[in-house]
Short mmCIF file of C-alpha atoms and ligand atoms in Angstrom, two decimals:
data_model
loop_
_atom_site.label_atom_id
_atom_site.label_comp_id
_atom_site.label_asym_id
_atom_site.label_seq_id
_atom_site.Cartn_x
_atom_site.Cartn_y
_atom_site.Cartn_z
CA UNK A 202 -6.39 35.66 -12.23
CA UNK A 203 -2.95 34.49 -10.80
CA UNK A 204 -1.23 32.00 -12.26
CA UNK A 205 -0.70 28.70 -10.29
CA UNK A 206 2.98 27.60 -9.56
CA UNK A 207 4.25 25.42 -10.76
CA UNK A 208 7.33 23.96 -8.93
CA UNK A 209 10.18 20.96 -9.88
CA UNK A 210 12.85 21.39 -7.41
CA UNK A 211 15.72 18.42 -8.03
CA UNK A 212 16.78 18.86 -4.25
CA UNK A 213 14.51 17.36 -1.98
CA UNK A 214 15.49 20.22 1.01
CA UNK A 215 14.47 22.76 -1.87
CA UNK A 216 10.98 20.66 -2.00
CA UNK A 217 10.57 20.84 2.00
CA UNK A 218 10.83 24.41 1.66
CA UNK A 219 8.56 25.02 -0.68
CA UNK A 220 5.93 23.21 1.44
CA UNK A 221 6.42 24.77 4.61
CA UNK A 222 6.40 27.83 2.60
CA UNK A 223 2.47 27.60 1.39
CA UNK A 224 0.24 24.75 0.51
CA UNK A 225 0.80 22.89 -2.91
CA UNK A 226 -0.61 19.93 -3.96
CA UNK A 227 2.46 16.94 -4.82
CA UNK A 228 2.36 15.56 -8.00
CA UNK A 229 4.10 11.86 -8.11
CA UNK A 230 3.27 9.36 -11.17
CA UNK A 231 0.33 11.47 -11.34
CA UNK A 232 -2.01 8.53 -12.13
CA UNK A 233 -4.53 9.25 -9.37
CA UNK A 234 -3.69 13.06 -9.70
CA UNK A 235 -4.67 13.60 -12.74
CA UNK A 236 -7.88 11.19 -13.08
CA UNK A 237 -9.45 13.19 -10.21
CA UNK A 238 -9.27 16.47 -12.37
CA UNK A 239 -10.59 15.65 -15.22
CA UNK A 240 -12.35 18.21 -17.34
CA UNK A 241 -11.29 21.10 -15.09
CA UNK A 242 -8.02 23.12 -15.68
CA UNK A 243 -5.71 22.67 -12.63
CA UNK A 244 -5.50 26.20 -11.03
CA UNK A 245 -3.68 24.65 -7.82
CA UNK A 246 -0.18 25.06 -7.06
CA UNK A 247 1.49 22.26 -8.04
CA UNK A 248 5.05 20.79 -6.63
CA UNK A 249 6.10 17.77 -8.71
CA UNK A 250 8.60 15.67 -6.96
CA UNK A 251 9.31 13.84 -10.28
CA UNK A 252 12.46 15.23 -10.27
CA UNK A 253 13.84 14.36 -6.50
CA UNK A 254 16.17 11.24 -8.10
CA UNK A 255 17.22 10.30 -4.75
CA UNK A 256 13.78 9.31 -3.44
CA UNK A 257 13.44 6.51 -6.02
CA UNK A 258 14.81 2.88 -5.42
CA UNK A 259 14.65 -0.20 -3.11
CA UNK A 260 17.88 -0.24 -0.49
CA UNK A 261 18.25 -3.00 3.10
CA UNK A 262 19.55 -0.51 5.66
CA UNK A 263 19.60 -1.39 9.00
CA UNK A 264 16.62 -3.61 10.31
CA UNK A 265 15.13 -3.26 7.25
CA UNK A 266 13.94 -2.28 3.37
CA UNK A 267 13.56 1.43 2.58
CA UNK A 268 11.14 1.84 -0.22
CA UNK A 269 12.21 5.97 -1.60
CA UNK A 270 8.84 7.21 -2.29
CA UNK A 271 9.39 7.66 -6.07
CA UNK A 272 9.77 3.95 -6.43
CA UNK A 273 7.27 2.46 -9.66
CA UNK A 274 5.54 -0.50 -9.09
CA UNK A 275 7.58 -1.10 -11.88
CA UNK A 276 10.94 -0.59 -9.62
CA UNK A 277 9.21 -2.82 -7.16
CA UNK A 278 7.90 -6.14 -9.32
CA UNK A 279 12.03 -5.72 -10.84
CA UNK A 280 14.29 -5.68 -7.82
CA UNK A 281 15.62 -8.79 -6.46
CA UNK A 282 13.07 -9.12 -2.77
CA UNK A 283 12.58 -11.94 0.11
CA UNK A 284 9.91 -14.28 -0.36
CA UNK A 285 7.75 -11.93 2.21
CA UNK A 286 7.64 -9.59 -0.25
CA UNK A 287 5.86 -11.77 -3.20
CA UNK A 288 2.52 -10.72 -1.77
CA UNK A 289 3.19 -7.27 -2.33
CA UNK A 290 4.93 -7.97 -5.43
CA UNK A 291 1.46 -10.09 -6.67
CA UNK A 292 -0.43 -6.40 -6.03
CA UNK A 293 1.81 -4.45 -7.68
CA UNK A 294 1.47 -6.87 -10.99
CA UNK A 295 -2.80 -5.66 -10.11
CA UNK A 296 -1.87 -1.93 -10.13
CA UNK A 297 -3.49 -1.21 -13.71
CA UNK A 298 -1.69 -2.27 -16.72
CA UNK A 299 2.28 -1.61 -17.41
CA UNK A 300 2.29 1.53 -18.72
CA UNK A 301 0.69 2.85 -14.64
CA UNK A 302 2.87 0.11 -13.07
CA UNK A 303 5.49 2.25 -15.32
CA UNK A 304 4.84 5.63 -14.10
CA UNK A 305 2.50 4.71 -10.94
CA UNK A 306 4.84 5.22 -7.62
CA UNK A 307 3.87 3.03 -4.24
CA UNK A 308 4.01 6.07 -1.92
CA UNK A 309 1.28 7.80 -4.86
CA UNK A 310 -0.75 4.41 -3.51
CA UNK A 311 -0.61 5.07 0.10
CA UNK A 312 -1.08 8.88 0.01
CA UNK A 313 -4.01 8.63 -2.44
CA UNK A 314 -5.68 6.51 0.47
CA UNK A 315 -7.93 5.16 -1.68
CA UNK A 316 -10.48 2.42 0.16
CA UNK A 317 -9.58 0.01 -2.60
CA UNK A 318 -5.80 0.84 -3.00
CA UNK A 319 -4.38 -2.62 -3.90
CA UNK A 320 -0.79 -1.70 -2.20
CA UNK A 321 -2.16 -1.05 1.22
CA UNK A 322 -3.24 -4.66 2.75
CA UNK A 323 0.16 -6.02 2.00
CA UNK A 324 2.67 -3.27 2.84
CA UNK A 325 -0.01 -3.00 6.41
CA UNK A 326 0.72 -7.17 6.60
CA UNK A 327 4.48 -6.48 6.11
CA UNK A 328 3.78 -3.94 9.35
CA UNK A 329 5.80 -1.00 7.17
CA UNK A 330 5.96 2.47 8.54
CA UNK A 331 5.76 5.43 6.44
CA UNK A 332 8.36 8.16 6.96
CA UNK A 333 7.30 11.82 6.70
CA UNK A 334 9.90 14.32 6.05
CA UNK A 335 9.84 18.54 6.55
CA UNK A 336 11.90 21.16 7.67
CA UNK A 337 10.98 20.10 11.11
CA UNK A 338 12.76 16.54 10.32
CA UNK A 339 11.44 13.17 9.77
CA UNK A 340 9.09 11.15 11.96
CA UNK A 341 7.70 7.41 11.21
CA UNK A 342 4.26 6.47 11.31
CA UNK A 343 2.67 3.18 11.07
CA UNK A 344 0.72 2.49 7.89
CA UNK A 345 -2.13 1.39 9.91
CA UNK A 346 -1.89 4.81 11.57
CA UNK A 347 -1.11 7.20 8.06
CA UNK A 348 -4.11 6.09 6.44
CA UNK A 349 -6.77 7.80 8.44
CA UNK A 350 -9.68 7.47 6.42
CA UNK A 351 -11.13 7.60 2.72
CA UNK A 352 -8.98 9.48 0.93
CA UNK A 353 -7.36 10.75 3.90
CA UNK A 354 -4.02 10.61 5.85
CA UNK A 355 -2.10 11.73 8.50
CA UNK A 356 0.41 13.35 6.68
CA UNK A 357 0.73 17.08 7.64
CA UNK A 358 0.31 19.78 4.48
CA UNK A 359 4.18 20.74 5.18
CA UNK A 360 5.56 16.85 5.21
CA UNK A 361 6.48 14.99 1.89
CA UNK A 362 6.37 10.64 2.14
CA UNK A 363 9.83 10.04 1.70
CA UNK A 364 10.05 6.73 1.78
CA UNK A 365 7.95 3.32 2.99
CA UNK A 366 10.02 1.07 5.65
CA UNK A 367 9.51 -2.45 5.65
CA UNK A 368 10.82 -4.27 8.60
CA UNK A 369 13.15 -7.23 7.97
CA UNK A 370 11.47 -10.59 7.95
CA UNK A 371 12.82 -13.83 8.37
CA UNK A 372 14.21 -15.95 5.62
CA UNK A 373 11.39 -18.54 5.88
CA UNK A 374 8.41 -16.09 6.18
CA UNK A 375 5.42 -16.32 3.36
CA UNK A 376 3.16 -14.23 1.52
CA UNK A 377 -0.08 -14.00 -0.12
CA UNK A 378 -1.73 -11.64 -2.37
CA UNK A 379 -5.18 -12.28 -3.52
CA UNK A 380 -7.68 -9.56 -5.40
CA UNK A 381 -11.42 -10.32 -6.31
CA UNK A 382 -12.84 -7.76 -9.02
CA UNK A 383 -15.23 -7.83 -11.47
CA UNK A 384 -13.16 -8.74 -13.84
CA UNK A 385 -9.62 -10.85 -14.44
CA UNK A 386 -7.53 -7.61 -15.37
CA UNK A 387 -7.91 -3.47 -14.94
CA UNK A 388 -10.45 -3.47 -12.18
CA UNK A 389 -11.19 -1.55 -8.77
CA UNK A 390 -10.97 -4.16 -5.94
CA UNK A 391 -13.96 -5.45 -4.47
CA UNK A 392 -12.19 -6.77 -2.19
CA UNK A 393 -8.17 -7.86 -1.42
CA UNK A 394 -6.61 -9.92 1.27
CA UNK A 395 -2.86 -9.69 1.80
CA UNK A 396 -1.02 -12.25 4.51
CA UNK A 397 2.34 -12.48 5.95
CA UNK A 398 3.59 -15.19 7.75
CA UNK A 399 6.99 -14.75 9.68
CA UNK A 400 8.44 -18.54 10.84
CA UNK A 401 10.79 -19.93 12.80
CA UNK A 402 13.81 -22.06 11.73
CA UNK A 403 11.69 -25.15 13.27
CA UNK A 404 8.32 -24.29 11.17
CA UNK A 405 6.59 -22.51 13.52
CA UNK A 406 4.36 -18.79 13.01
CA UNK A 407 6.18 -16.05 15.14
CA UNK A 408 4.01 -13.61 13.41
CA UNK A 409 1.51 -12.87 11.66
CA UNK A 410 -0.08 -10.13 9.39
CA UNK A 411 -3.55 -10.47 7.76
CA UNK A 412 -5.30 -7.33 6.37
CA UNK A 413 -8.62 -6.53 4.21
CA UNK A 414 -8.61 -4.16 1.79
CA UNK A 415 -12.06 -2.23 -0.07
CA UNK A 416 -13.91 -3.84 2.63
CA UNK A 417 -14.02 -0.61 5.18
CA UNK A 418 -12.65 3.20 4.17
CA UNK A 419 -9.27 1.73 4.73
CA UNK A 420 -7.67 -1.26 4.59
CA UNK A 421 -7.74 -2.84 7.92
CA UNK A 422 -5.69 -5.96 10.23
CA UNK A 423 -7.80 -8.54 11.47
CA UNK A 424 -6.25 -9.13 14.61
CA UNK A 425 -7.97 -11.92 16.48
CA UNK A 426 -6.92 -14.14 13.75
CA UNK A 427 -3.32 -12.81 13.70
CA UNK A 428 -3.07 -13.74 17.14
CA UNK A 429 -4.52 -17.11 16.95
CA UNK A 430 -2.08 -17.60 14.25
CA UNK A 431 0.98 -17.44 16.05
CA UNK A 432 2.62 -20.50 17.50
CA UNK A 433 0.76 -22.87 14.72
CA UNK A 434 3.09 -24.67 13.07
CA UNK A 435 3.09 -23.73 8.85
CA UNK A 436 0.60 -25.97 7.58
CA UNK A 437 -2.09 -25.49 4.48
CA UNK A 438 -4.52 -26.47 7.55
CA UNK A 439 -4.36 -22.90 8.78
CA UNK A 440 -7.24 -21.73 6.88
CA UNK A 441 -9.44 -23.99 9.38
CA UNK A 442 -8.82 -21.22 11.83
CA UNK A 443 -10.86 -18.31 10.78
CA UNK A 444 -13.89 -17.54 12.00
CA UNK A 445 -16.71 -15.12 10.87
CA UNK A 446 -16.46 -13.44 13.95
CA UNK A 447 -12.85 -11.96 12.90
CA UNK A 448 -14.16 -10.10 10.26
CA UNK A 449 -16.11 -7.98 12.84
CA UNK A 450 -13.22 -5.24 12.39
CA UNK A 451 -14.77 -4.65 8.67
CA UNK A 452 -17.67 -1.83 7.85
CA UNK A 453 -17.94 -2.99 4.36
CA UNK A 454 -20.84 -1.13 1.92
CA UNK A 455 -22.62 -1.82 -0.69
CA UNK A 456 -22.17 -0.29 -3.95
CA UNK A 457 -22.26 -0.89 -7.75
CA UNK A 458 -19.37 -3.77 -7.24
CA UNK A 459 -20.92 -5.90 -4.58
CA UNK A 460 -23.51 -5.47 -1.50
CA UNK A 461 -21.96 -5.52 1.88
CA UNK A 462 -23.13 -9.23 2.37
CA UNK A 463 -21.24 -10.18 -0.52
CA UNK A 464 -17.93 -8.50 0.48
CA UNK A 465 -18.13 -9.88 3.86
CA UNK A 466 -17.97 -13.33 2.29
CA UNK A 467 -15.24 -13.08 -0.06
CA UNK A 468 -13.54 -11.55 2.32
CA UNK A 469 -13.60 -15.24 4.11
CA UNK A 470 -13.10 -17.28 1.42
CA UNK A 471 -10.26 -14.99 0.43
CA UNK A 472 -8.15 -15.17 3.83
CA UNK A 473 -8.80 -19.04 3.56
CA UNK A 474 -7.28 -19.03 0.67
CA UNK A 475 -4.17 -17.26 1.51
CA UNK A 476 -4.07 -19.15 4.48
CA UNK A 477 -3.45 -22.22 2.39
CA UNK A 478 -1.41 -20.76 -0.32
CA UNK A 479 1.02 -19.05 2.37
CA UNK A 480 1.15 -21.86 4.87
CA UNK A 481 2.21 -24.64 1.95
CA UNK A 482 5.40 -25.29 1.77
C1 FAD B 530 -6.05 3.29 -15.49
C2 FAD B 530 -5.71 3.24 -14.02
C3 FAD B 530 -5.76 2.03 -13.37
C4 FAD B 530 -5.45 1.96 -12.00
N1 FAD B 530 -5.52 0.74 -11.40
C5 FAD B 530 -5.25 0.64 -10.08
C6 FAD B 530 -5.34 -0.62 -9.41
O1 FAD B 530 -5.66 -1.65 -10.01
N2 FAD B 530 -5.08 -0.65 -8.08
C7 FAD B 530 -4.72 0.46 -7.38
O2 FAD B 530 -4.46 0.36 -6.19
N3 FAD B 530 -4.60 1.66 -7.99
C8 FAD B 530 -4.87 1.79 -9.30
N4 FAD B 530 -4.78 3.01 -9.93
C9 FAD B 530 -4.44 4.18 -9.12
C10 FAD B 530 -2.96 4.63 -9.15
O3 FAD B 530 -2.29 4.17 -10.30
C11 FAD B 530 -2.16 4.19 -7.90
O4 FAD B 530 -2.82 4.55 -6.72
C12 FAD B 530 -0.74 4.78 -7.91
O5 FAD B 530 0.11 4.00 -7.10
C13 FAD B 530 -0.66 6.25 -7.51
O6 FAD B 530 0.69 6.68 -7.60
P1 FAD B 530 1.12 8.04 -8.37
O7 FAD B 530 2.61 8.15 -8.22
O8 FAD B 530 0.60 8.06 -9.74
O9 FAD B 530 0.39 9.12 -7.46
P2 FAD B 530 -0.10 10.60 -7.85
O10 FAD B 530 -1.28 10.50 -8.74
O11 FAD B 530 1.03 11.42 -8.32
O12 FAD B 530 -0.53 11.12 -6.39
C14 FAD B 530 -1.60 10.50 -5.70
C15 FAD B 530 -1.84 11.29 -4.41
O13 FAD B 530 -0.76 11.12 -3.51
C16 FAD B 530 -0.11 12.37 -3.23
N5 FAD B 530 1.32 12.06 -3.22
C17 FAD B 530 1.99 11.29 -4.12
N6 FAD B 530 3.27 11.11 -3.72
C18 FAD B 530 3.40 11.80 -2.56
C19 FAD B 530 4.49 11.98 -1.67
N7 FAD B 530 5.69 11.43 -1.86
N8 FAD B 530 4.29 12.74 -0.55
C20 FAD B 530 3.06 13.29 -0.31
N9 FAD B 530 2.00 13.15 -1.11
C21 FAD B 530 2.16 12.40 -2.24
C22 FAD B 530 -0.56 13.32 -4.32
O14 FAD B 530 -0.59 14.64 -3.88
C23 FAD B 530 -1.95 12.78 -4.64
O15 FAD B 530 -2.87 13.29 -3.68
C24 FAD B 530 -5.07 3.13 -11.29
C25 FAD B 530 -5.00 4.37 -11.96
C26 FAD B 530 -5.32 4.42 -13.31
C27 FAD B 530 -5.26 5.76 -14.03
#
């Protein structure tokens, strides 16, 4: 039997090549790789992109924050962000324990597309983009739009994720972050609600980004109540504006963490809660 390759290019155009090349499987922190091959030798050609040093950091270019795709959680909970960003900083603290925040990269988070991926409501509520980079070039695709399914994306077998883009937001927009498991620490969601809040020098909500996570097979906006957001003025009152009715965007199931019935209703008193932890001042 062949043996699989095994590649660990340091140049990231020496990476793109190898992927337009033949199909390999990427190999990040490798803390959702490797759990999902458990007590099977890996026989698939592997490129590990541990290596590509320029893909990992946190730089403001242009309009916004570029997020290199070998960026920890780690990187991410230690570099100096906006207040929009403490919502996503709050999940990343939820990623597993320090030694995955440690080796764990956000990218590995969005790519893994897992229903119950705790980085995907808030980076979809800070509207970030995901660029995709091959020999063809790079392209941007909305988060919303990358994550296509359960464990699936839109990311071609030839493209790497070379980096998340988060748009700038204003100096006065707000966060939330809130998780619901079965347990305080080192649990799969059963459900997560990220908000952003983006406000205007006089107090007012010029945008708005609410998103459910585990609650569908991928983390979705609710976007009746992002409109109805906008123009409020920032108040703790804000969670008196949901409705049931805006969670009709959510397919939630029922499985060994919580029925559907259940989800549906943390779900609720979860964006109520952000609500009034984001619109305090
Ligand atoms: C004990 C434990 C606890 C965990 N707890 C949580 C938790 O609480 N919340 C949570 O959301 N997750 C959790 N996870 C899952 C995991 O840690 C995260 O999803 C992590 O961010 C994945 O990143 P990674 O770099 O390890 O990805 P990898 O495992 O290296 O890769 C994951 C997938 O993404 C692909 N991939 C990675 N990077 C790229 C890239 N740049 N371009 C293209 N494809 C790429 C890989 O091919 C693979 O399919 C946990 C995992 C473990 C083992």
């Amino acid at each position: 039997m062949a043996q699989p390759v095994y590649l660990r290019p340091t140049r990231v155009e020496d990476a793109l090549r190898a992927l337009a090349g033949s199909p390999l499987s990427v190999l990040a922190g490798g803390t959702d790789f490797y759990p999902a091959r458990v007590g099977r030798p890996v026989r698939e050609d592997i490129l590990d992109i541990t290596d590509l040093s320029p893909l990992r950091g946190i730089v403001h270019e242009g309009q916004g924050w570029r997020i290199g795709a070998l960026t920890t959680w780690t990187d991410l909970i230690d570099h100096p962000l906006p207040a929009a960003f403490q919502g996503l900083k709050l999940a990343a603290r939820e990623v597993g324990g320090h030694q995955i925040q440690n080796a764990a990269t956000v990218a590995g988070n969005l790519c893994n597309a897992s229903p119950a991926a705790d980085g995907i409501p808030p980076l979809m509520a800070l509207a970030a983009e995901v660029e995709l980079a091959s020999l063809q070039g790079v392209r941007r695709v909305p988060l919303a739009d990358f994550v296509t399914g359960n464990r699936s994306t839109a990311r071609r077998s030839d493209e790497l994720v070379s980096a998340v883009l988060v748009p700038s937001h204003g100096a006065r927009s707000r966060s939330a972050f809130l998780k619901l498991g079965a347990r305080r620490y080192l649990v799969i969601s059963i459900v997560m609600v990220a908000v952003t809040l983006d406000v205007s020098e006089d107090g007012m909500i010029v945008r708005a980004g609410v998103a459910v996570g585990a609650c569908s097979p991928t983390a979705r906006p609710i976007p009746a109540l992002e409109a109805r957001l906008v123009g409020r003025p920032l108040s703790s009152d804000l969670a008196d504006l949901v409705r049931p009715s805006d969670l009709s965007v959510l397919t939630p199931i029922s499985d060994v963490r919580a029925t559907a019935d259940y989800r549906l209703d943390a779900a609720l008193t979860l964006i109520r809660r952000a609500l009034r932890e984001a619109g305090s001042e």
